[in-house]
Short mmCIF file of C-alpha atoms in Angstrom, two decimals:
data_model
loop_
_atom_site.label_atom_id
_atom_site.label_comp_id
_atom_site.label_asym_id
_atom_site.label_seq_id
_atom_site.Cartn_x
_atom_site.Cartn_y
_atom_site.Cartn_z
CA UNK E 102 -46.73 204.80 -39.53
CA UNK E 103 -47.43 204.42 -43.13
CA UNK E 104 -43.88 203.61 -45.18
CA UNK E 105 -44.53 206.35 -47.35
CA UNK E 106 -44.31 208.68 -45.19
CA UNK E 107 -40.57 207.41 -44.49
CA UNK E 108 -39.86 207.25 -48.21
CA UNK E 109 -38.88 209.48 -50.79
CA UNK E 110 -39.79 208.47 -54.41
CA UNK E 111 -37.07 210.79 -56.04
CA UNK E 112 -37.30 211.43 -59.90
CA UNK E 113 -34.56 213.70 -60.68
CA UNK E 114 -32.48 212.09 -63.60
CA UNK E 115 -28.47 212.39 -63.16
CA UNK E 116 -26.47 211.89 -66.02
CA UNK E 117 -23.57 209.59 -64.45
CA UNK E 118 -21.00 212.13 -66.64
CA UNK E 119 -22.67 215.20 -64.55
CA UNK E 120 -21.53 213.41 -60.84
CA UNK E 121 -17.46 214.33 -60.09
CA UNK E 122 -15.67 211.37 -58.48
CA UNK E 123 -12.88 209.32 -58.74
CA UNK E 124 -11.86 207.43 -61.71
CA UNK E 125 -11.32 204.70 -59.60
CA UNK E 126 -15.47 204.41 -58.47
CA UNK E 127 -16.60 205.58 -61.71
CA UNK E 128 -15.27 202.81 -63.17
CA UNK E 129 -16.66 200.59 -60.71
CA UNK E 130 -20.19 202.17 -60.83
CA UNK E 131 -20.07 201.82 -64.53
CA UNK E 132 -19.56 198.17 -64.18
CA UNK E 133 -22.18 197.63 -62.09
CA UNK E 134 -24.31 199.55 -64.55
CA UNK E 135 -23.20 197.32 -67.35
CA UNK E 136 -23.98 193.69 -65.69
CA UNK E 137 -27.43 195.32 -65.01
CA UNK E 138 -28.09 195.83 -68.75
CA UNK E 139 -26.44 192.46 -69.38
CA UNK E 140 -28.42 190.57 -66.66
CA UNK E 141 -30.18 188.34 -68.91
CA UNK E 142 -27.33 187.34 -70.36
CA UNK E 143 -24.64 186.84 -67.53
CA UNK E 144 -27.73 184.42 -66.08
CA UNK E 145 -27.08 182.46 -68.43
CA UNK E 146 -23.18 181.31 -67.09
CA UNK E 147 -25.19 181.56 -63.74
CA UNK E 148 -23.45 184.98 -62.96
CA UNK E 149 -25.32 187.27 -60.40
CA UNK E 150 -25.36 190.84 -61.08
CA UNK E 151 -23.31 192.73 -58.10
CA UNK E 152 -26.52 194.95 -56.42
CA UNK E 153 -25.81 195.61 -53.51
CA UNK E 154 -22.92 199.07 -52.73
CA UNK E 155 -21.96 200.70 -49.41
CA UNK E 156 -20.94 204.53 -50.44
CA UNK E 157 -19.06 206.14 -47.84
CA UNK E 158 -16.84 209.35 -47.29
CA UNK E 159 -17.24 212.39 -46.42
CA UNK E 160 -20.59 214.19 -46.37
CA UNK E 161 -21.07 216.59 -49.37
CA UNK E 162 -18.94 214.64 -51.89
CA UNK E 163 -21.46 213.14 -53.68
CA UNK E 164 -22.91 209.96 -52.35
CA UNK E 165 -26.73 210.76 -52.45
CA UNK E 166 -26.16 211.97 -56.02
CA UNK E 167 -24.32 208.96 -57.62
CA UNK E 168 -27.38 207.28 -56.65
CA UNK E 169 -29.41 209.50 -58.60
CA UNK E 170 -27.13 208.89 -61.68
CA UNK E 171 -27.15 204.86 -61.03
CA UNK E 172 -30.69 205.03 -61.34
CA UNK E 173 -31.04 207.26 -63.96
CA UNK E 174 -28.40 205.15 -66.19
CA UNK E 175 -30.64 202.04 -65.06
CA UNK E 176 -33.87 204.15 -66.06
CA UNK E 177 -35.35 203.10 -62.75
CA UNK E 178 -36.99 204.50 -59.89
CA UNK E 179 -35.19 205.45 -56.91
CA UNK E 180 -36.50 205.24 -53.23
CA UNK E 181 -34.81 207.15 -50.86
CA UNK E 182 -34.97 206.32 -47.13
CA UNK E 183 -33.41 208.08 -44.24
CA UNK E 184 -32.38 205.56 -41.52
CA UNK E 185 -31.92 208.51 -39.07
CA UNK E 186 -35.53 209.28 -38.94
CA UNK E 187 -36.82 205.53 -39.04
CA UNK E 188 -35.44 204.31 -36.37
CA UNK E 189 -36.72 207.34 -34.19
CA UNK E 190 -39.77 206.34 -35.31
CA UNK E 191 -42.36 204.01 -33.38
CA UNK E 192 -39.63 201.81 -32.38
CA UNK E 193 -41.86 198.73 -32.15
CA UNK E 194 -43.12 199.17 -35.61
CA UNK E 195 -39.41 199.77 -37.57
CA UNK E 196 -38.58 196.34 -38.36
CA UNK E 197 -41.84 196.08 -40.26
CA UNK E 198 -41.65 199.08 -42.02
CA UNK E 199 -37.61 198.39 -42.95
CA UNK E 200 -39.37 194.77 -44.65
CA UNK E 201 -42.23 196.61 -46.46
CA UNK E 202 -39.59 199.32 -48.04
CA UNK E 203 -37.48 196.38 -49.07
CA UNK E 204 -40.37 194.28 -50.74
CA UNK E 205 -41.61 197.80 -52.01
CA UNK E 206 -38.61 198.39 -53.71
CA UNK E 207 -38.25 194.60 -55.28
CA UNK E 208 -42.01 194.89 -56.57
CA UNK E 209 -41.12 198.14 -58.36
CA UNK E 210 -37.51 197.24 -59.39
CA UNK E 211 -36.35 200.37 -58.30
CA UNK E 212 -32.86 201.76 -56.48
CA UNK E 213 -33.33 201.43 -53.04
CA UNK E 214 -30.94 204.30 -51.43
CA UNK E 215 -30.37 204.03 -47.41
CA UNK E 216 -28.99 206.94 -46.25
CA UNK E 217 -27.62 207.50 -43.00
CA UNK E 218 -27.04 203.39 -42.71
CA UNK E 219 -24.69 204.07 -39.83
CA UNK E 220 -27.89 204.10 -37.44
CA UNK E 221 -28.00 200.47 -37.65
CA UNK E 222 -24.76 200.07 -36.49
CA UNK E 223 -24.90 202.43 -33.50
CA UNK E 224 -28.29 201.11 -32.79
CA UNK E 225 -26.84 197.54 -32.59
CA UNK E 226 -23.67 197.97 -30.16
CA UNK E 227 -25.33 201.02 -27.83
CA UNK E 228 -25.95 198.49 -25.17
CA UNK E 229 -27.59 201.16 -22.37
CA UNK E 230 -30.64 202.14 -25.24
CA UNK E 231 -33.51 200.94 -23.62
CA UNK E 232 -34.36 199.44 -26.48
CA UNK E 233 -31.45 196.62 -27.69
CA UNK E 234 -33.09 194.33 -27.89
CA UNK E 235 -35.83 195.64 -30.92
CA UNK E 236 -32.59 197.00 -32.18
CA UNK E 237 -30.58 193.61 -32.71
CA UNK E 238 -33.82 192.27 -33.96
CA UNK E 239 -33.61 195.30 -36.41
CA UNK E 240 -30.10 194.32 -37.72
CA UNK E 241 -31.11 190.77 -38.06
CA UNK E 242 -34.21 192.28 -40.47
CA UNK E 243 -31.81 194.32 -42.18
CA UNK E 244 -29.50 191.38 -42.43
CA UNK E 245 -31.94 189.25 -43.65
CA UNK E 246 -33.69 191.87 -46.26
CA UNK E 247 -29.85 192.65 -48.05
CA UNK E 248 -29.50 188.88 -48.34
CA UNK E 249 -32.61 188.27 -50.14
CA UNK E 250 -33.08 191.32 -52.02
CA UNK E 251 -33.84 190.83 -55.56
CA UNK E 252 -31.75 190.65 -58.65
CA UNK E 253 -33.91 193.18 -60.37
CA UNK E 254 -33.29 195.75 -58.13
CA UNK E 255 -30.24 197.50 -56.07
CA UNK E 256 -29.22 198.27 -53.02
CA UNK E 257 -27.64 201.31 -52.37
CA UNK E 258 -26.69 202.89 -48.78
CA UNK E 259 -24.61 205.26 -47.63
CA UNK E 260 -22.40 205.92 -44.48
CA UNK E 261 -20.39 209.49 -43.34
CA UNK E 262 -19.02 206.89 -40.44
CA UNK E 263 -17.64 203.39 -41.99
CA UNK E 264 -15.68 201.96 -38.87
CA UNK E 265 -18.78 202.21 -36.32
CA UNK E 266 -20.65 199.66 -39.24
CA UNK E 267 -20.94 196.31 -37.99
CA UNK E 268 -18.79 193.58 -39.83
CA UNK E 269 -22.01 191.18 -40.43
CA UNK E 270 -23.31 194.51 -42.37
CA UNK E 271 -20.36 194.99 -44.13
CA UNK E 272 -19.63 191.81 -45.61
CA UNK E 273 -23.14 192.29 -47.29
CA UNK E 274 -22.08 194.74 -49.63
CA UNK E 275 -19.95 193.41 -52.82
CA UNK E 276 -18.91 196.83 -53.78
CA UNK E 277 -17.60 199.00 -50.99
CA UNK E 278 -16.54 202.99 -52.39
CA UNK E 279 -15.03 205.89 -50.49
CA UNK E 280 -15.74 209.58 -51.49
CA UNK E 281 -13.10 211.70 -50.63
CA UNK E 282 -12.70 215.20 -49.74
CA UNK E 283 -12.04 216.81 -53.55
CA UNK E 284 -8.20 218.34 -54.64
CA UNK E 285 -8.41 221.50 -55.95
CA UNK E 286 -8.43 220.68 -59.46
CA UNK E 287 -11.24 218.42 -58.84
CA UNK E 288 -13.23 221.47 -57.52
CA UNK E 289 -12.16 223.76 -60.49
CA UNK E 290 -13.75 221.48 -62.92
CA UNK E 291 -16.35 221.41 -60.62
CA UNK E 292 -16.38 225.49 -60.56
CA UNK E 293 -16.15 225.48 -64.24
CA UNK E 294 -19.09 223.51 -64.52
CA UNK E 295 -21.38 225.24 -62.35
CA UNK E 296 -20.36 228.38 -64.18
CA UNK E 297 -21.06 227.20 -67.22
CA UNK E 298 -24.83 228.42 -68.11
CA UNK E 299 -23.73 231.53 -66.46
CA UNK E 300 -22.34 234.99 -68.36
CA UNK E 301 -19.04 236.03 -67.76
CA UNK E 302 -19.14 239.60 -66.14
CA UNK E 303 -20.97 237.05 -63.15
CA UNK E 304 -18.50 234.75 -63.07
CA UNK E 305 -15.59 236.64 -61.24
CA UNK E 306 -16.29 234.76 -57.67
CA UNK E 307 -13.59 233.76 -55.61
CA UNK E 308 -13.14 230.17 -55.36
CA UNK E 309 -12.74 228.42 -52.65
CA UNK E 310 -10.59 224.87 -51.63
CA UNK E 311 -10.83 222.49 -49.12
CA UNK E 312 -14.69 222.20 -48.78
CA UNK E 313 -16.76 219.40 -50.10
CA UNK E 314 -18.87 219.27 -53.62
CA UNK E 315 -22.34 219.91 -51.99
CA UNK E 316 -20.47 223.65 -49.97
CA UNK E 317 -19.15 224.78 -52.78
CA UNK E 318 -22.94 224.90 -54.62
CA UNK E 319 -23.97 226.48 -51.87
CA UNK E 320 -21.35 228.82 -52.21
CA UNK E 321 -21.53 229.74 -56.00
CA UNK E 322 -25.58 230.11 -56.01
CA UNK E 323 -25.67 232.02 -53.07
CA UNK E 324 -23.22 234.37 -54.22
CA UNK E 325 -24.58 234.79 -57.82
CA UNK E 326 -27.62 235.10 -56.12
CA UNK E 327 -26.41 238.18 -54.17
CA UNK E 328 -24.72 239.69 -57.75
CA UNK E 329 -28.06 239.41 -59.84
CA UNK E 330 -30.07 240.96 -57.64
CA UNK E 331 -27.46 243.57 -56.42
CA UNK E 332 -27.48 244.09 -60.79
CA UNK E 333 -30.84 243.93 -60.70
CA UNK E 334 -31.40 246.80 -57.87
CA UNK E 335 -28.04 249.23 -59.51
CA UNK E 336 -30.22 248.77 -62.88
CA UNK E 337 -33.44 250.45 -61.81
CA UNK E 338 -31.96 252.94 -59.59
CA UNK E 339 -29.93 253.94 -63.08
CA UNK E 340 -33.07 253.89 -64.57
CA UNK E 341 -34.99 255.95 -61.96
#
């Protein structure tokens, strides 16, 4: 299987102010960002740029698009691989492809974003899969790919499942964030701002609580959805 077929080459651009999380990781993010622009010089006191972050939390709070912003703030490229679906793949062929997206992504420079990186640790500890034994060898490619990946470029995966992860994976990772289930005055500046390019009269929705970043999108376009076109339909029949 061709590795572009198991790769998304996403160019949406994020502003980093546009993604809601904690103070706490959006100061770390924006550190990260900063030794990246300052690479050249840190190299210089032999400093290594940190490259390489584990994002994990809850599903829906966020972690697929800080990755977006951290590229966009780097102005580079991001690559966006679903574990899930490679390791379901041809099983005999997955260690190869994992080593060409990981050169791929060192040629170009670009954000490499693992999602679903959980896979590799169920893969590695489900001892009655048929198949442990290409698995382990698939952890030890991983293992080996994170170690040497380049300077130039980062490393970004992302986990709904932290404890399953394997502690040889783990300690590969020098930043480590959790995204949390949002408060509810996280989610009302997160209403106001989806409201924003949107007229008053439709912004009278109910809001909900205790649902995740990604549901309450969902939520607000479907139902402003349903009100402009129920407008839309009361207007001609007015007309008619």
């Amino acid at each position: 299987m061709d590795i572009y077929e198991l790769t998304i080459t996403d160019r949406e651009k994020v502003a980093l102010d546009d993604v809601f999380f904690s103070e706490e990781n959006k100061a770390a993010l924006l550190q990260v960002i900063k030794e990246h622009h300052y690479q050249e010089e840190l190299k210089k006191y032999n400093l290594q740029v940190d490259n390489k972050i584990l994002l994990h939390g809850y599903s829906g709070c966020g972690k697929t698009t800080t990755a977006k912003a951290i590229a966009t703030a780097l102005n580079k490229n991001i690559i966006i691989v679903d574990l899930s679906s490679l390791v379901s793949a041809r099983i005999g062929e997955t260690s190869k492809n994992i080593k060409a997206i990981f050169e791929t992504a060192a040629r170009q420079r670009a954000v490499l974003f693992l999602d679903e990186f959980d896979q590799i640790g169920k893969m590695r500890g489900d001892d009655d899969n048929k198949d442990v034994g290409e698995m382990r060898r698939l952890v030890n490619t991983i293992i080996q790919q994170i170690d040497y990946f380049s300077n130039s470029s980062l490393l970004i995966c992302a986990t709904n499942h932290y404890d399953i992860l394997d502690t040889a994976l783990l300690r590969r990772f020098q930043l480590r964030l959790k995204f949390e289930m949002p408060n509810k005055d996280e989610l009302d500046a997160y209403y106001d701002k989806l409201f924003e390019p949107f007229p008053i009269h439709l912004q009278s929705i109910p809001r909900k609580y205790g649902i995740s970043y990604a549901e309450t999108k969902d939520y607000i376009h479907t139902t402003l959805k349903r009100k402009i076109i129920q407008d839309l339909e009361s207007r001609v029949v007015v007309e008619n």
